Amino acid sequence: MENPFTDEYFMKKALQEAEMAFEKDEIPVGALIVIDNKVIARGHNLTEMLNDVTAHAEMQAITAAANFLGGKYLTGCTLYVTLEPCQMCAGALYWSQISKIVFGASDEHRGFEKMGTQLHPKTTVVRGVLANEASDLMKRFFARKRK
Amino acid sequence: MENPFTDEYFMKKALQEAEMAFEKDEIPVGALIVIDNKVIARGHNLTEMLNDVTAHAEMQAITAAANFLGGKYLTGCTLYVTLEPCQMCAGALYWSQISKIVFGASDEHRGFEKMGTQLHPKTTVVRGVLANEASDLMKRFFARKRK
């Protein structure tokens, strides 16, 4: 039997989180943290609602996952996020020692890869999973904003 | 009359915050955010107590300052922090568009300057204010840990 718990499977759930941000008029980014095929944390961008630049989807998911696990290290966990993390979120992921990061759309301007932010040496990265879906959502958001 | 509100004046208060972290057996880093010579936010490292890698002194101060101001941008504000910010905190400061960062001791290994994290172009940086005091406190902390 085929494993249903693919990266696409979890990224679809992260996209649902991003849709929730979209509906709140927040830049639509969603994140999920998974361990052993189980979702232990979710988050979506809330920087406008909370008036807080630190309220990115990933930051909330990191805090929630550590809370669930009862420890601050996310070894064995995978983060799914619809947009490439920024310097801040990549810096938090560095401290968390998370095992794997899967992101959707690249952020050519403010993504951690362009900015040169270092991840933990134990962390692996998978890029471009459902990237078109994530990027279409961003485009719809900014098109609505311009109206 | 001499202006009492020097960088040293506020850094002493940030060091008091770092002492509070020390007393809680947290890596002793303290931070303060100031606007128009008024302290609007304080924080000290709570990563152990909160089991949360994102609970750095600066992150808490950024969130608290934005909450006080009712807006997420920290234009016109100065951050005082006893240790050079890491990638995560510098990344958050980038988003906040804070006007000035004053730090005490440099972090040769994980500081944002070594790591190459970008700040906002509007942000100025002052280094080494009461650096010896901040670094002595760190040394006392790690000496106690080794016992």
PDB file of C-alpha atoms in Angstrom:
ATOM      1  CA  MET A   1       0.000   0.000   0.000  1.00  0.00           C
ATOM      2  CA  GLU A   2       1.216   3.460  -0.868  1.00  0.00           C
ATOM      3  CA  ASN A   3       2.219   5.716   2.035  1.00  0.00           C
ATOM      4  CA  PRO A   4      -0.454   8.418   2.231  1.00  0.00           C
ATOM      5  CA  PHE A   5       1.743  10.685   4.392  1.00  0.00           C
ATOM      6  CA  THR A   6       3.678  12.370   1.626  1.00  0.00           C
ATOM      7  CA  ASP A   7       5.134  15.879   1.734  1.00  0.00           C
ATOM      8  CA  GLU A   8       2.236  16.919  -0.520  1.00  0.00           C
ATOM      9  CA  TYR A   9      -0.261  15.513   1.961  1.00  0.00           C
ATOM     10  CA  PHE A  10       1.031  17.717   4.782  1.00  0.00           C
ATOM     11  CA  MET A  11       1.644  20.724   2.554  1.00  0.00           C
ATOM     12  CA  LYS A  12      -2.041  20.669   1.618  1.00  0.00           C
ATOM     13  CA  LYS A  13      -2.822  21.104   5.301  1.00  0.00           C
ATOM     14  CA  ALA A  14      -0.314  23.954   5.539  1.00  0.00           C
ATOM     15  CA  LEU A  15      -2.098  25.560   2.573  1.00  0.00           C
ATOM     16  CA  GLN A  16      -5.365  25.327   4.506  1.00  0.00           C
ATOM     17  CA  GLU A  17      -3.661  27.325   7.267  1.00  0.00           C
ATOM     18  CA  ALA A  18      -2.517  29.858   4.678  1.00  0.00           C
ATOM     19  CA  GLU A  19      -6.123  30.165   3.474  1.00  0.00           C
ATOM     20  CA  MET A  20      -7.129  31.015   7.039  1.00  0.00           C
ATOM     21  CA  ALA A  21      -4.597  33.856   7.058  1.00  0.00           C
ATOM     22  CA  PHE A  22      -5.962  35.015   3.678  1.00  0.00           C
ATOM     23  CA  GLU A  23      -9.479  35.176   5.082  1.00  0.00           C
ATOM     24  CA  LYS A  24      -8.206  37.378   7.934  1.00  0.00           C
ATOM     25  CA  ASP A  25      -6.521  39.721   5.452  1.00  0.00           C
ATOM     26  CA  GLU A  26      -3.079  38.564   6.582  1.00  0.00           C
ATOM     27  CA  ILE A  27      -0.271  37.739   4.137  1.00  0.00           C
ATOM     28  CA  PRO A  28      -1.283  34.120   3.442  1.00  0.00           C
ATOM     29  CA  VAL A  29       1.388  31.860   4.891  1.00  0.00           C
ATOM     30  CA  GLY A  30       0.613  28.659   6.756  1.00  0.00           C
ATOM     31  CA  ALA A  31       2.781  26.215   8.680  1.00  0.00           C
ATOM     32  CA  LEU A  32       2.537  22.779  10.244  1.00  0.00           C
ATOM     33  CA  ILE A  33       4.891  20.731  12.373  1.00  0.00           C
ATOM     34  CA  VAL A  34       4.750  16.956  12.100  1.00  0.00           C
ATOM     35  CA  ILE A  35       6.415  14.151  14.022  1.00  0.00           C
ATOM     36  CA  ASP A  36       5.974  10.489  13.113  1.00  0.00           C
ATOM     37  CA  ASN A  37       3.261  11.452  10.595  1.00  0.00           C
ATOM     38  CA  LYS A  38       1.288  13.222  13.305  1.00  0.00           C
ATOM     39  CA  VAL A  39       0.517  16.957  13.185  1.00  0.00           C
ATOM     40  CA  ILE A  40       1.555  18.476  16.503  1.00  0.00           C
ATOM     41  CA  ALA A  41       1.363  22.192  15.686  1.00  0.00           C
ATOM     42  CA  ARG A  42      -0.280  24.554  13.228  1.00  0.00           C
ATOM     43  CA  GLY A  43       0.012  28.244  12.629  1.00  0.00           C
ATOM     44  CA  HIS A  44      -0.758  30.980  10.177  1.00  0.00           C
ATOM     45  CA  ASN A  45       0.558  34.466   9.813  1.00  0.00           C
ATOM     46  CA  LEU A  46      -1.036  36.890  12.283  1.00  0.00           C
ATOM     47  CA  THR A  47       1.308  39.891  12.123  1.00  0.00           C
ATOM     48  CA  GLU A  48      -1.502  42.365  11.402  1.00  0.00           C
ATOM     49  CA  MET A  49      -4.037  41.068  13.897  1.00  0.00           C
ATOM     50  CA  LEU A  50      -1.440  40.831  16.684  1.00  0.00           C
ATOM     51  CA  ASN A  51       0.485  43.965  15.637  1.00  0.00           C
ATOM     52  CA  ASP A  52       3.616  41.883  15.964  1.00  0.00           C
ATOM     53  CA  VAL A  53       6.337  41.283  13.381  1.00  0.00           C
ATOM     54  CA  THR A  54       7.302  38.084  15.193  1.00  0.00           C
ATOM     55  CA  ALA A  55       3.879  36.443  14.648  1.00  0.00           C
ATOM     56  CA  HIS A  56       4.880  34.537  11.516  1.00  0.00           C
ATOM     57  CA  ALA A  57       3.246  31.146  10.932  1.00  0.00           C
ATOM     58  CA  GLU A  58       6.507  29.280  11.581  1.00  0.00           C
ATOM     59  CA  MET A  59       7.253  31.055  14.878  1.00  0.00           C
ATOM     60  CA  GLN A  60       3.854  30.166  16.249  1.00  0.00           C
ATOM     61  CA  ALA A  61       4.206  26.563  15.087  1.00  0.00           C
ATOM     62  CA  ILE A  62       7.690  26.249  16.668  1.00  0.00           C
ATOM     63  CA  THR A  63       6.396  27.511  20.026  1.00  0.00           C
ATOM     64  CA  ALA A  64       3.314  25.265  19.859  1.00  0.00           C
ATOM     65  CA  ALA A  65       5.323  22.161  18.893  1.00  0.00           C
ATOM     66  CA  ALA A  66       7.808  22.671  21.742  1.00  0.00           C
ATOM     67  CA  ASN A  67       4.883  23.131  24.085  1.00  0.00           C
ATOM     68  CA  PHE A  68       3.345  19.871  22.850  1.00  0.00           C
ATOM     69  CA  LEU A  69       6.627  17.977  23.160  1.00  0.00           C
ATOM     70  CA  GLY A  70       7.533  19.465  26.535  1.00  0.00           C
ATOM     71  CA  GLY A  71      11.035  20.331  25.308  1.00  0.00           C
ATOM     72  CA  LYS A  72      12.466  23.078  23.190  1.00  0.00           C
ATOM     73  CA  TYR A  73      14.274  20.938  20.595  1.00  0.00           C
ATOM     74  CA  LEU A  74      12.369  19.739  17.553  1.00  0.00           C
ATOM     75  CA  THR A  75      14.627  16.834  16.641  1.00  0.00           C
ATOM     76  CA  GLY A  76      12.642  14.303  14.601  1.00  0.00           C
ATOM     77  CA  CYS A  77      10.142  16.954  13.496  1.00  0.00           C
ATOM     78  CA  THR A  78       9.365  18.318  10.035  1.00  0.00           C
ATOM     79  CA  LEU A  79       8.127  21.842   9.370  1.00  0.00           C
ATOM     80  CA  TYR A  80       5.824  22.330   6.387  1.00  0.00           C
ATOM     81  CA  VAL A  81       5.464  25.945   5.365  1.00  0.00           C
ATOM     82  CA  THR A  82       3.846  27.381   2.260  1.00  0.00           C
ATOM     83  CA  LEU A  83       6.484  30.117   1.747  1.00  0.00           C
ATOM     84  CA  GLU A  84      10.260  29.956   2.194  1.00  0.00           C
ATOM     85  CA  PRO A  85      11.092  31.065   5.759  1.00  0.00           C
ATOM     86  CA  CYS A  86      12.626  34.502   6.394  1.00  0.00           C
ATOM     87  CA  GLN A  87      15.816  35.239   8.369  1.00  0.00           C
ATOM     88  CA  MET A  88      13.935  35.364  11.674  1.00  0.00           C
ATOM     89  CA  CYS A  89      12.105  32.077  11.178  1.00  0.00           C
ATOM     90  CA  ALA A  90      15.192  30.319   9.807  1.00  0.00           C
ATOM     91  CA  GLY A  91      17.115  31.625  12.827  1.00  0.00           C
ATOM     92  CA  ALA A  92      14.478  30.157  15.149  1.00  0.00           C
ATOM     93  CA  LEU A  93      14.620  26.871  13.218  1.00  0.00           C
ATOM     94  CA  TYR A  94      18.404  26.881  13.669  1.00  0.00           C
ATOM     95  CA  TRP A  95      17.986  26.980  17.448  1.00  0.00           C
ATOM     96  CA  SER A  96      15.252  24.332  17.361  1.00  0.00           C
ATOM     97  CA  GLN A  97      17.517  21.756  15.623  1.00  0.00           C
ATOM     98  CA  ILE A  98      14.497  20.666  13.580  1.00  0.00           C
ATOM     99  CA  SER A  99      15.224  17.673  11.352  1.00  0.00           C
ATOM    100  CA  LYS A 100      13.527  18.723   8.117  1.00  0.00           C
ATOM    101  CA  ILE A 101      12.055  21.823   6.522  1.00  0.00           C
ATOM    102  CA  VAL A 102       9.703  21.520   3.547  1.00  0.00           C
ATOM    103  CA  PHE A 103       8.636  24.751   1.911  1.00  0.00           C
ATOM    104  CA  GLY A 104       6.376  25.647  -0.999  1.00  0.00           C
ATOM    105  CA  ALA A 105       7.077  28.864  -2.886  1.00  0.00           C
ATOM    106  CA  SER A 106      10.515  30.482  -2.786  1.00  0.00           C
ATOM    107  CA  ASP A 107      10.791  34.056  -1.518  1.00  0.00           C
ATOM    108  CA  GLU A 108      13.327  35.559  -3.895  1.00  0.00           C
ATOM    109  CA  HIS A 109      13.674  38.772  -1.918  1.00  0.00           C
ATOM    110  CA  ARG A 110      13.434  37.906   1.756  1.00  0.00           C
ATOM    111  CA  GLY A 111      13.823  34.144   1.906  1.00  0.00           C
ATOM    112  CA  PHE A 112      16.563  32.721   4.108  1.00  0.00           C
ATOM    113  CA  GLU A 113      18.421  31.131   1.184  1.00  0.00           C
ATOM    114  CA  LYS A 114      18.956  34.455  -0.599  1.00  0.00           C
ATOM    115  CA  MET A 115      19.677  36.177   2.743  1.00  0.00           C
ATOM    116  CA  GLY A 116      22.235  33.526   3.711  1.00  0.00           C
ATOM    117  CA  THR A 117      20.737  32.556   7.061  1.00  0.00           C
ATOM    118  CA  GLN A 118      22.339  29.417   8.485  1.00  0.00           C
ATOM    119  CA  LEU A 119      20.285  26.392   9.473  1.00  0.00           C
ATOM    120  CA  HIS A 120      21.409  23.756  11.948  1.00  0.00           C
ATOM    121  CA  PRO A 121      23.783  21.252  10.278  1.00  0.00           C
ATOM    122  CA  LYS A 122      21.328  18.433  11.120  1.00  0.00           C
ATOM    123  CA  THR A 123      18.479  20.074   9.186  1.00  0.00           C
ATOM    124  CA  THR A 124      17.578  18.977   5.649  1.00  0.00           C
ATOM    125  CA  VAL A 125      15.549  21.132   3.261  1.00  0.00           C
ATOM    126  CA  VAL A 126      13.016  20.223   0.578  1.00  0.00           C
ATOM    127  CA  ARG A 127      11.920  23.039  -1.748  1.00  0.00           C
ATOM    128  CA  GLY A 128       9.009  23.709  -4.087  1.00  0.00           C
ATOM    129  CA  VAL A 129       6.323  21.354  -2.738  1.00  0.00           C
ATOM    130  CA  LEU A 130       2.980  22.673  -4.061  1.00  0.00           C
ATOM    131  CA  ALA A 131       4.826  25.888  -4.835  1.00  0.00           C
ATOM    132  CA  ASN A 132       2.312  26.985  -7.472  1.00  0.00           C
ATOM    133  CA  GLU A 133      -0.612  26.703  -5.075  1.00  0.00           C
ATOM    134  CA  ALA A 134       1.238  28.756  -2.442  1.00  0.00           C
ATOM    135  CA  SER A 135       2.336  31.361  -4.905  1.00  0.00           C
ATOM    136  CA  ASP A 136      -1.125  31.646  -6.510  1.00  0.00           C
ATOM    137  CA  LEU A 137      -2.572  32.357  -3.070  1.00  0.00           C
ATOM    138  CA  MET A 138       0.017  35.114  -2.501  1.00  0.00           C
ATOM    139  CA  LYS A 139      -0.758  36.610  -5.914  1.00  0.00           C
ATOM    140  CA  ARG A 140      -4.504  36.582  -5.195  1.00  0.00           C
ATOM    141  CA  PHE A 141      -3.797  38.305  -1.868  1.00  0.00           C
ATOM    142  CA  PHE A 142      -1.727  41.124  -3.329  1.00  0.00           C
ATOM    143  CA  ALA A 143      -4.130  41.574  -6.261  1.00  0.00           C
ATOM    144  CA  ARG A 144      -6.970  42.043  -3.760  1.00  0.00           C
ATOM    145  CA  LYS A 145      -4.840  44.501  -1.751  1.00  0.00           C
ATOM    146  CA  ARG A 146      -4.214  46.636  -4.826  1.00  0.00           C
ATOM    147  CA  LYS A 147      -7.933  46.985  -5.529  1.00  0.00           C
TER     148      LYS A 147
ATOM    149  CA  MET B   1      23.251  70.043  32.282  1.00  0.00           C
ATOM    150  CA  GLU B   2      24.548  66.736  31.093  1.00  0.00           C
ATOM    151  CA  ASN B   3      22.023  64.414  29.487  1.00  0.00           C
ATOM    152  CA  PRO B   4      21.511  61.541  31.933  1.00  0.00           C
ATOM    153  CA  PHE B   5      19.938  59.309  29.295  1.00  0.00           C
ATOM    154  CA  THR B   6      23.089  57.891  27.776  1.00  0.00           C
ATOM    155  CA  ASP B   7      23.462  54.485  26.163  1.00  0.00           C
ATOM    156  CA  GLU B   8      25.242  53.374  29.365  1.00  0.00           C
ATOM    157  CA  TYR B   9      22.269  54.499  31.440  1.00  0.00           C
ATOM    158  CA  PHE B  10      19.859  52.240  29.548  1.00  0.00           C
ATOM    159  CA  MET B  11      22.357  49.402  29.190  1.00  0.00           C
ATOM    160  CA  LYS B  12      22.615  49.257  32.982  1.00  0.00           C
ATOM    161  CA  LYS B  13      18.889  48.583  33.067  1.00  0.00           C
ATOM    162  CA  ALA B  14      19.282  45.882  30.410  1.00  0.00           C
ATOM    163  CA  LEU B  15      21.985  44.333  32.608  1.00  0.00           C
ATOM    164  CA  GLN B  16      19.486  44.246  35.474  1.00  0.00           C
ATOM    165  CA  GLU B  17      17.201  42.239  33.207  1.00  0.00           C
ATOM    166  CA  ALA B  18      20.103  39.898  32.404  1.00  0.00           C
ATOM    167  CA  GLU B  19      20.670  39.430  36.155  1.00  0.00           C
ATOM    168  CA  MET B  20      17.047  38.344  36.465  1.00  0.00           C
ATOM    169  CA  ALA B  21      17.653  35.667  33.819  1.00  0.00           C
ATOM    170  CA  PHE B  22      20.803  34.606  35.693  1.00  0.00           C
ATOM    171  CA  GLU B  23      18.808  34.140  38.886  1.00  0.00           C
ATOM    172  CA  LYS B  24      16.369  31.883  37.005  1.00  0.00           C
ATOM    173  CA  ASP B  25      19.244  29.784  35.664  1.00  0.00           C
ATOM    174  CA  GLU B  26      18.676  31.100  32.155  1.00  0.00           C
ATOM    175  CA  ILE B  27      21.527  32.232  29.881  1.00  0.00           C
ATOM    176  CA  PRO B  28      21.801  35.805  31.195  1.00  0.00           C
ATOM    177  CA  VAL B  29      20.703  38.148  28.429  1.00  0.00           C
ATOM    178  CA  GLY B  30      18.525  41.191  29.020  1.00  0.00           C
ATOM    179  CA  ALA B  31      16.873  43.672  26.675  1.00  0.00           C
ATOM    180  CA  LEU B  32      15.082  46.982  26.825  1.00  0.00           C
ATOM    181  CA  ILE B  33      13.260  49.067  24.229  1.00  0.00           C
ATOM    182  CA  VAL B  34      13.290  52.831  24.611  1.00  0.00           C
ATOM    183  CA  ILE B  35      11.505  55.639  22.785  1.00  0.00           C
ATOM    184  CA  ASP B  36      12.096  59.318  23.586  1.00  0.00           C
ATOM    185  CA  ASN B  37      14.165  58.309  26.637  1.00  0.00           C
ATOM    186  CA  LYS B  38      11.254  56.277  27.984  1.00  0.00           C
ATOM    187  CA  VAL B  39      11.485  52.521  28.573  1.00  0.00           C
ATOM    188  CA  ILE B  40       8.490  50.886  26.887  1.00  0.00           C
ATOM    189  CA  ALA B  41       9.492  47.218  27.021  1.00  0.00           C
ATOM    190  CA  ARG B  42      11.772  44.882  28.939  1.00  0.00           C
ATOM    191  CA  GLY B  43      12.633  41.249  28.575  1.00  0.00           C
ATOM    192  CA  HIS B  44      15.100  38.618  29.645  1.00  0.00           C
ATOM    193  CA  ASN B  45      15.903  35.245  28.215  1.00  0.00           C
ATOM    194  CA  LEU B  46      13.328  32.592  29.201  1.00  0.00           C
ATOM    195  CA  THR B  47      14.093  29.763  26.793  1.00  0.00           C
ATOM    196  CA  GLU B  48      14.466  27.147  29.540  1.00  0.00           C
ATOM    197  CA  MET B  49      11.483  28.158  31.647  1.00  0.00           C
ATOM    198  CA  LEU B  50       9.198  28.417  28.617  1.00  0.00           C
ATOM    199  CA  ASN B  51      10.771  25.472  26.749  1.00  0.00           C
ATOM    200  CA  ASP B  52      10.858  27.718  23.736  1.00  0.00           C
ATOM    201  CA  VAL B  53      13.846  28.623  21.561  1.00  0.00           C
ATOM    202  CA  THR B  54      12.023  31.773  20.458  1.00  0.00           C
ATOM    203  CA  ALA B  55      11.850  33.224  23.999  1.00  0.00           C
ATOM    204  CA  HIS B  56      14.986  35.352  23.674  1.00  0.00           C
ATOM    205  CA  ALA B  57      15.066  38.659  25.563  1.00  0.00           C
ATOM    206  CA  GLU B  58      14.892  40.694  22.352  1.00  0.00           C
ATOM    207  CA  MET B  59      11.890  38.797  20.938  1.00  0.00           C
ATOM    208  CA  GLN B  60       9.878  39.403  24.069  1.00  0.00           C
ATOM    209  CA  ALA B  61      10.860  43.066  24.106  1.00  0.00           C
ATOM    210  CA  ILE B  62       9.902  43.515  20.432  1.00  0.00           C
ATOM    211  CA  THR B  63       6.462  42.002  21.034  1.00  0.00           C
ATOM    212  CA  ALA B  64       5.942  44.062  24.198  1.00  0.00           C
ATOM    213  CA  ALA B  65       7.054  47.325  22.560  1.00  0.00           C
ATOM    214  CA  ALA B  66       4.726  46.829  19.587  1.00  0.00           C
ATOM    215  CA  ASN B  67       1.936  46.060  22.009  1.00  0.00           C
ATOM    216  CA  PHE B  68       2.660  49.281  23.914  1.00  0.00           C
ATOM    217  CA  LEU B  69       2.815  51.361  20.740  1.00  0.00           C
ATOM    218  CA  GLY B  70      -0.248  49.762  19.163  1.00  0.00           C
ATOM    219  CA  GLY B  71       1.623  49.179  15.905  1.00  0.00           C
ATOM    220  CA  LYS B  72       4.133  46.643  14.737  1.00  0.00           C
ATOM    221  CA  TYR B  73       6.858  49.026  13.526  1.00  0.00           C
ATOM    222  CA  LEU B  74       9.452  50.257  16.017  1.00  0.00           C
ATOM    223  CA  THR B  75      10.558  53.338  14.118  1.00  0.00           C
ATOM    224  CA  GLY B  76      12.044  55.849  16.558  1.00  0.00           C
ATOM    225  CA  CYS B  77      12.864  53.112  19.072  1.00  0.00           C
ATOM    226  CA  THR B  78      16.214  51.887  20.379  1.00  0.00           C
ATOM    227  CA  LEU B  79      16.878  48.330  21.528  1.00  0.00           C
ATOM    228  CA  TYR B  80      19.428  47.851  24.302  1.00  0.00           C
ATOM    229  CA  VAL B  81      20.587  44.267  24.638  1.00  0.00           C
ATOM    230  CA  THR B  82      23.453  42.910  26.708  1.00  0.00           C
ATOM    231  CA  LEU B  83      24.594  40.376  24.077  1.00  0.00           C
ATOM    232  CA  GLU B  84      24.798  40.753  20.307  1.00  0.00           C
ATOM    233  CA  PRO B  85      21.517  39.513  18.792  1.00  0.00           C
ATOM    234  CA  CYS B  86      21.381  36.152  16.985  1.00  0.00           C
ATOM    235  CA  GLN B  87      20.039  35.526  13.463  1.00  0.00           C
ATOM    236  CA  MET B  88      16.480  35.095  14.712  1.00  0.00           C
ATOM    237  CA  CYS B  89      16.443  38.291  16.760  1.00  0.00           C
ATOM    238  CA  ALA B  90      18.216  40.306  14.071  1.00  0.00           C
ATOM    239  CA  GLY B  91      15.676  38.952  11.581  1.00  0.00           C
ATOM    240  CA  ALA B  92      12.836  40.135  13.824  1.00  0.00           C
ATOM    241  CA  LEU B  93      14.551  43.524  14.206  1.00  0.00           C
ATOM    242  CA  TYR B  94      14.783  43.724  10.413  1.00  0.00           C
ATOM    243  CA  TRP B  95      11.005  43.397  10.145  1.00  0.00           C
ATOM    244  CA  SER B  96      10.427  45.889  12.980  1.00  0.00           C
ATOM    245  CA  GLN B  97      12.374  48.668  11.193  1.00  0.00           C
ATOM    246  CA  ILE B  98      13.786  49.674  14.586  1.00  0.00           C
ATOM    247  CA  SER B  99      15.910  52.840  14.425  1.00  0.00           C
ATOM    248  CA  LYS B 100      18.856  51.848  16.613  1.00  0.00           C
ATOM    249  CA  ILE B 101      20.366  48.747  18.188  1.00  0.00           C
ATOM    250  CA  VAL B 102      22.848  49.058  21.046  1.00  0.00           C
ATOM    251  CA  PHE B 103      24.475  45.847  22.203  1.00  0.00           C
ATOM    252  CA  GLY B 104      26.996  44.973  24.908  1.00  0.00           C
ATOM    253  CA  ALA B 105      29.173  41.912  24.395  1.00  0.00           C
ATOM    254  CA  SER B 106      29.760  40.508  20.919  1.00  0.00           C
ATOM    255  CA  ASP B 107      28.800  36.897  20.220  1.00  0.00           C
ATOM    256  CA  GLU B 108      31.679  35.672  18.078  1.00  0.00           C
ATOM    257  CA  HIS B 109      29.990  32.400  17.207  1.00  0.00           C
ATOM    258  CA  ARG B 110      26.300  33.037  16.833  1.00  0.00           C
ATOM    259  CA  GLY B 111      25.993  36.808  16.623  1.00  0.00           C
ATOM    260  CA  PHE B 112      24.199  38.289  13.611  1.00  0.00           C
ATOM    261  CA  GLU B 113      27.284  40.137  12.390  1.00  0.00           C
ATOM    262  CA  LYS B 114      29.345  36.960  12.000  1.00  0.00           C
ATOM    263  CA  MET B 115      26.314  35.121  10.617  1.00  0.00           C
ATOM    264  CA  GLY B 116      25.646  37.864   8.067  1.00  0.00           C
ATOM    265  CA  THR B 117      22.025  38.566   9.002  1.00  0.00           C
ATOM    266  CA  GLN B 118      20.708  41.717   7.340  1.00  0.00           C
ATOM    267  CA  LEU B 119      19.193  44.544   9.340  1.00  0.00           C
ATOM    268  CA  HIS B 120      16.804  47.116   7.924  1.00  0.00           C
ATOM    269  CA  PRO B 121      18.687  49.842   6.024  1.00  0.00           C
ATOM    270  CA  LYS B 122      17.243  52.456   8.427  1.00  0.00           C
ATOM    271  CA  THR B 123      18.763  50.741  11.490  1.00  0.00           C
ATOM    272  CA  THR B 124      22.006  51.979  13.062  1.00  0.00           C
ATOM    273  CA  VAL B 125      24.128  49.811  15.376  1.00  0.00           C
ATOM    274  CA  VAL B 126      26.273  50.705  18.403  1.00  0.00           C
ATOM    275  CA  ARG B 127      28.544  47.956  19.742  1.00  0.00           C
ATOM    276  CA  GLY B 128      30.371  47.236  22.980  1.00  0.00           C
ATOM    277  CA  VAL B 129      28.409  49.333  25.504  1.00  0.00           C
ATOM    278  CA  LEU B 130      29.204  47.879  28.970  1.00  0.00           C
ATOM    279  CA  ALA B 131      30.507  44.837  27.122  1.00  0.00           C
ATOM    280  CA  ASN B 132      32.725  43.728  30.000  1.00  0.00           C
ATOM    281  CA  GLU B 133      29.838  43.690  32.459  1.00  0.00           C
ATOM    282  CA  ALA B 134      27.692  41.634  30.063  1.00  0.00           C
ATOM    283  CA  SER B 135      30.470  39.227  29.275  1.00  0.00           C
ATOM    284  CA  ASP B 136      31.447  38.796  32.954  1.00  0.00           C
ATOM    285  CA  LEU B 137      27.867  37.828  33.718  1.00  0.00           C
ATOM    286  CA  MET B 138      27.945  35.217  30.924  1.00  0.00           C
ATOM    287  CA  LYS B 139      31.251  33.840  32.227  1.00  0.00           C
ATOM    288  CA  ARG B 140      29.884  33.582  35.775  1.00  0.00           C
ATOM    289  CA  PHE B 141      26.844  31.754  34.390  1.00  0.00           C
ATOM    290  CA  PHE B 142      28.820  29.153  32.464  1.00  0.00           C
ATOM    291  CA  ALA B 143      31.307  28.699  35.322  1.00  0.00           C
ATOM    292  CA  ARG B 144      28.371  27.930  37.641  1.00  0.00           C
ATOM    293  CA  LYS B 145      26.928  25.518  35.052  1.00  0.00           C
ATOM    294  CA  ARG B 146      30.176  23.566  34.859  1.00  0.00           C
ATOM    295  CA  LYS B 147      30.224  22.980  38.612  1.00  0.00           C
TER     296      LYS B 147
END
